Short mmCIF file of C-alpha atoms and ligand atoms in Angstrom, two decimals:
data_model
loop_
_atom_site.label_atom_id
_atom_site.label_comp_id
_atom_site.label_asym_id
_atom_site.label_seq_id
_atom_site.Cartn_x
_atom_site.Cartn_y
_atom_site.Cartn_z
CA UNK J 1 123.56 96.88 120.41
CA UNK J 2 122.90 98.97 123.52
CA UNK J 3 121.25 96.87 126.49
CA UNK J 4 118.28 99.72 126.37
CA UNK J 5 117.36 98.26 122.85
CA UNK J 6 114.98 95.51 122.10
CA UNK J 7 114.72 93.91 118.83
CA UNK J 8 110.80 93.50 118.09
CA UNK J 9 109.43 90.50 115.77
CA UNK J 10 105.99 91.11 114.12
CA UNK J 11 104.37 88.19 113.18
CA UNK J 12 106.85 86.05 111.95
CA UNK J 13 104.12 83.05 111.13
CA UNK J 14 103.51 80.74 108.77
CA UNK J 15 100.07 82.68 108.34
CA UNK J 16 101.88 85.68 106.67
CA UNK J 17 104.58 83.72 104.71
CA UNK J 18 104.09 82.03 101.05
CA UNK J 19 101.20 79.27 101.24
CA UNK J 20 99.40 81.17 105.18
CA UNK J 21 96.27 82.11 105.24
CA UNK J 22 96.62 86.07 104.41
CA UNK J 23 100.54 85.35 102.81
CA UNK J 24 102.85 88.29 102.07
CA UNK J 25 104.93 87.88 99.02
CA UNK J 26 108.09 86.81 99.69
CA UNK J 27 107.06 86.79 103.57
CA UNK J 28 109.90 83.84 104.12
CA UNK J 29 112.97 86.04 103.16
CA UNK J 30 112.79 87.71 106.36
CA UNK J 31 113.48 84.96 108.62
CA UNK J 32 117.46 84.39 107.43
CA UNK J 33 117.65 88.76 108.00
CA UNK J 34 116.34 87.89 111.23
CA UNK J 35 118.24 85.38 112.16
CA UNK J 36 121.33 86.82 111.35
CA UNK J 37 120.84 90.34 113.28
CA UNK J 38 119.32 88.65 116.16
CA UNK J 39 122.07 87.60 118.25
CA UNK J 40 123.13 91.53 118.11
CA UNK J 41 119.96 91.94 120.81
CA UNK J 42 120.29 90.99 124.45
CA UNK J 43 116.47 92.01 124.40
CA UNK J 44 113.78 90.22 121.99
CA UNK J 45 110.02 90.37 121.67
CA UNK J 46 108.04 88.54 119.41
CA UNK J 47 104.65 88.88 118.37
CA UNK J 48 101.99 86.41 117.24
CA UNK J 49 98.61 87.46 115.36
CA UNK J 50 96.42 84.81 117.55
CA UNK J 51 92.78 84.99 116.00
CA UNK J 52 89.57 83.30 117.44
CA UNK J 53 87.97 81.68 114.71
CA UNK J 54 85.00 83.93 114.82
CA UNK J 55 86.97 86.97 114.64
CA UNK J 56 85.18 89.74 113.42
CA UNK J 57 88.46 91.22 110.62
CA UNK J 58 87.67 87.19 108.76
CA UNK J 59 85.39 87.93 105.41
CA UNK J 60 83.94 84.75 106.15
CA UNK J 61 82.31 85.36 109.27
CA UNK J 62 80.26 88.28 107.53
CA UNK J 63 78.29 86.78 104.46
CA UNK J 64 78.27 88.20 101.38
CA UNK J 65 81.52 90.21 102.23
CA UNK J 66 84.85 89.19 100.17
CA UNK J 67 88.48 88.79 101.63
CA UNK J 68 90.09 93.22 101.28
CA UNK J 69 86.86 94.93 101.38
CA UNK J 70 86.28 97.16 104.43
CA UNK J 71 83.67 97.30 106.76
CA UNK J 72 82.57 99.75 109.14
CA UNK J 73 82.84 98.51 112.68
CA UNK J 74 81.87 100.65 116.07
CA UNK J 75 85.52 101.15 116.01
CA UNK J 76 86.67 102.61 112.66
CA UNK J 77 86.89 101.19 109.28
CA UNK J 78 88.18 97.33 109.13
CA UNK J 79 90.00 95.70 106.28
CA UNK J 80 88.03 92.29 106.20
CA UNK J 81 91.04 89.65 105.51
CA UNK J 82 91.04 86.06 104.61
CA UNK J 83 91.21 83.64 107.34
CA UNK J 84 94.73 83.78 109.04
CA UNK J 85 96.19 82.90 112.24
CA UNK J 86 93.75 80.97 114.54
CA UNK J 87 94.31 80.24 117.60
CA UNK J 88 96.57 77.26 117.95
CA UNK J 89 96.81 76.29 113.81
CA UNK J 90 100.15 75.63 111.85
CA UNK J 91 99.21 79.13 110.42
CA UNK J 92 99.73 80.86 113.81
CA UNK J 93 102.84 79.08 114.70
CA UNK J 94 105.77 81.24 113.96
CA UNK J 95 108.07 80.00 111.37
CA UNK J 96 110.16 77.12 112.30
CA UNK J 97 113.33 78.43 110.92
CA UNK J 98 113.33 81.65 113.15
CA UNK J 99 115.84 81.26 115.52
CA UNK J 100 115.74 83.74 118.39
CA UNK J 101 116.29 81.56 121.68
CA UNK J 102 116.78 84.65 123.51
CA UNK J 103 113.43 85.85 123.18
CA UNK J 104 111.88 86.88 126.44
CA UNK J 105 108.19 87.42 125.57
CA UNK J 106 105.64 86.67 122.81
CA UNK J 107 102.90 89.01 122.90
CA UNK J 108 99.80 87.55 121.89
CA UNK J 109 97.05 89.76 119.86
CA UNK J 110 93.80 89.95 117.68
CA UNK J 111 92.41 87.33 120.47
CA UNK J 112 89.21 89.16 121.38
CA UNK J 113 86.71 88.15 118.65
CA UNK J 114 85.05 91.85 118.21
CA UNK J 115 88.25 93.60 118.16
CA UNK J 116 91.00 93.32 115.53
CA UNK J 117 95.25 94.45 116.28
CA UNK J 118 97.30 95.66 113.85
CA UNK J 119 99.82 97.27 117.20
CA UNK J 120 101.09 95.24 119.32
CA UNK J 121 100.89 98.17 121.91
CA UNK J 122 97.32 98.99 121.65
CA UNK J 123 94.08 97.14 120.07
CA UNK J 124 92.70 98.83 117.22
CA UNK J 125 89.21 99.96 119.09
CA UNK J 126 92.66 102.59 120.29
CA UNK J 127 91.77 101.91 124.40
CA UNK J 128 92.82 98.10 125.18
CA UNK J 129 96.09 97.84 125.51
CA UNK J 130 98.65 94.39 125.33
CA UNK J 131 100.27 96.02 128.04
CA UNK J 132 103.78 95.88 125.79
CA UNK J 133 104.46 99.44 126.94
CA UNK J 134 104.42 98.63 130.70
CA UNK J 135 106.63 95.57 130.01
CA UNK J 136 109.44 97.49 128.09
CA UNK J 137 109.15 100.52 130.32
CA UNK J 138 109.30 98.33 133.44
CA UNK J 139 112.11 96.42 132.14
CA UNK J 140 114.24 99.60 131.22
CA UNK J 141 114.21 99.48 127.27
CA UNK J 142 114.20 103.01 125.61
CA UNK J 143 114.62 101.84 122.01
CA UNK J 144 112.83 99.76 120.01
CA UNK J 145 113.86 97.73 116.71
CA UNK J 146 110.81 96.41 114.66
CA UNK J 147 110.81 93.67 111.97
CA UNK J 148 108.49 91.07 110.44
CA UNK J 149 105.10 91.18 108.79
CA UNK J 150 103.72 93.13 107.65
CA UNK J 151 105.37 96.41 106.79
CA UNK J 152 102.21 98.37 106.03
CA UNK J 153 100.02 96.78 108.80
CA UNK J 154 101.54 95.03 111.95
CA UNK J 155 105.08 96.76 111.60
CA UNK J 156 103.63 100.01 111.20
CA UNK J 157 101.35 100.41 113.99
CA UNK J 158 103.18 99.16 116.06
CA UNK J 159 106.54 101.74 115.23
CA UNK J 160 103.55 104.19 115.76
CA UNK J 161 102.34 103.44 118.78
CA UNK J 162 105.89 102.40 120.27
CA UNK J 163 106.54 106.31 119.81
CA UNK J 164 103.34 107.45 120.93
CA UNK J 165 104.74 105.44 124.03
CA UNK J 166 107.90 107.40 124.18
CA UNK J 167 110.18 105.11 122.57
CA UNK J 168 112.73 105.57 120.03
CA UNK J 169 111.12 103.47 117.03
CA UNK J 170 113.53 102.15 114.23
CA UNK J 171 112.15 99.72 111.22
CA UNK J 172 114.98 97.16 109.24
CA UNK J 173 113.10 97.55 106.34
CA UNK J 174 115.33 94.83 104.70
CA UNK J 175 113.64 92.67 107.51
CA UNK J 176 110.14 93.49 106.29
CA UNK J 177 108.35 92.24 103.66
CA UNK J 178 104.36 94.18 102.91
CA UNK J 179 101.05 93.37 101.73
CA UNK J 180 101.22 96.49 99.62
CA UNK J 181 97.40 96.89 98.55
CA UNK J 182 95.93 100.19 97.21
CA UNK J 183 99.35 102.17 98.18
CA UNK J 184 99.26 101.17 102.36
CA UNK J 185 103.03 100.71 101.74
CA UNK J 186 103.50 104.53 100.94
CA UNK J 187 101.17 105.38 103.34
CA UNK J 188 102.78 103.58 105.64
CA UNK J 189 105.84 105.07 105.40
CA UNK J 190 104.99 108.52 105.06
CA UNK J 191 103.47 108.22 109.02
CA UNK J 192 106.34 106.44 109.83
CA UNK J 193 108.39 109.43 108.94
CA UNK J 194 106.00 112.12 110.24
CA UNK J 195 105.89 110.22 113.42
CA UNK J 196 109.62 109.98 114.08
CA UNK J 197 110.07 106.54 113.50
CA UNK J 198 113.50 105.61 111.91
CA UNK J 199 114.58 103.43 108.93
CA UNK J 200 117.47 101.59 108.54
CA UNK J 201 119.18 98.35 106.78
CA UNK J 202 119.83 95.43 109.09
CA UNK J 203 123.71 96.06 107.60
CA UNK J 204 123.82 99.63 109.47
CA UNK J 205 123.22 97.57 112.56
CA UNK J 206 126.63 97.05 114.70
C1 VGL N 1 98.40 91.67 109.89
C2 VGL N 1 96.48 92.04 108.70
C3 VGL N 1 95.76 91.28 109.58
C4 VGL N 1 99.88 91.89 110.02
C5 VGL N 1 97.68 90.91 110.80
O1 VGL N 1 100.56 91.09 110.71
O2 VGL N 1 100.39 92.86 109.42
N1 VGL N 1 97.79 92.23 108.86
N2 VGL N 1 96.37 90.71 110.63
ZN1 ZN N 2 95.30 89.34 111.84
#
């Protein structure tokens, strides 16, 4: 892999995988796919969903309002979720099998309790950023690789956003797993495709 490249790792927690909080089917599959195209990447990022309890995108902090309905915040629309990923839980921890030593940054997000993110570029009010595009820019990486959890949500803004950056923006989708609810997953991939994002295997990487 090109030293311009960086491999990125969406939410690879416990959180999204079989048993978390807000768990993707077959979430866990993803970390052996990781682990095995990982060492092909001098350059690794990793993100972690990192939720105050009283964040405003948990059903249970608005009564009367049940885990996949949506609410209007000041915002946009918000998908209310169950509760997933709080601060400092065994359900934000990323999984313990994931082995990318070489990882030079985790990029923390969804920490400020009236604001959800989906991106790990840019909050989902669309203004605050993580300041991910300064890093990679600053440190010379042009491409961008994105994996994890989950396809339709994390993965996706984020391939969005890393183009509306000015990066090249290519999704393993074998290293992907989706929530999938009410067609996001087609959705999701028609945007990625009108926004220029690639999509590959992890075999096609070399
Ligand atoms: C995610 C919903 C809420 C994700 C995070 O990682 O895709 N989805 N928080
Ligand atoms: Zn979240």
């Amino acid at each position: 892999m090109n030293i311009a490249a960086a491999l990125l790792v969406v939410d690879a927690q416990y959180g999204f995988m079989p048993g978390g909080g807000l768990a993707v089917a077959d979430g866990d599959s993803i970390v052996p796919v990781i682990n095995q195209m990982a060492p092909l990447f001098a350059n690794v990022v990793l993100t972690q969903d990192w939720h105050p309890a009283n964040h405003v995108s948990f059903a249970a902090n608005h009564p009367g309002r049940q885990p996949f309905e949506t609410i209007a915040l000041p915002y946009g629309e918000q998908v209310l979720w169950p509760t997933h990923c709080v601060q400092g839980t065994r359900d934000a921890a990323l999984h313990d099998d994931l082995r990318v030593p070489q990882a030079q940054l985790i990029i923390r997000k969804g920490f400020h309790s009236e604001v959800d993110s989906y991106s790990a570029f840019v909050e989902a009010d669309r203004k605050t950023s993580t300041g991910l595009a300064a890093y990679l820019h600053a440190r010379g990486i042009t491409s961008l690789y994105l994996c994890g959890l989950a396809t339709d949500y994390c993965v996706s803004w984020s391939a969005q956003d890393a183009r509306a950056a000015g990066f090249e923006a290519i999704v393993i989708e074998d290293a992907c797993r989706a929530i999938d609810m009410n067609g996001s997953l087609e959705k999701a991939w028609a945007s990625l495709a009108a926004a220029g994002v690639g999509r590959i295997h992890s075999s096609q990487l070399a």
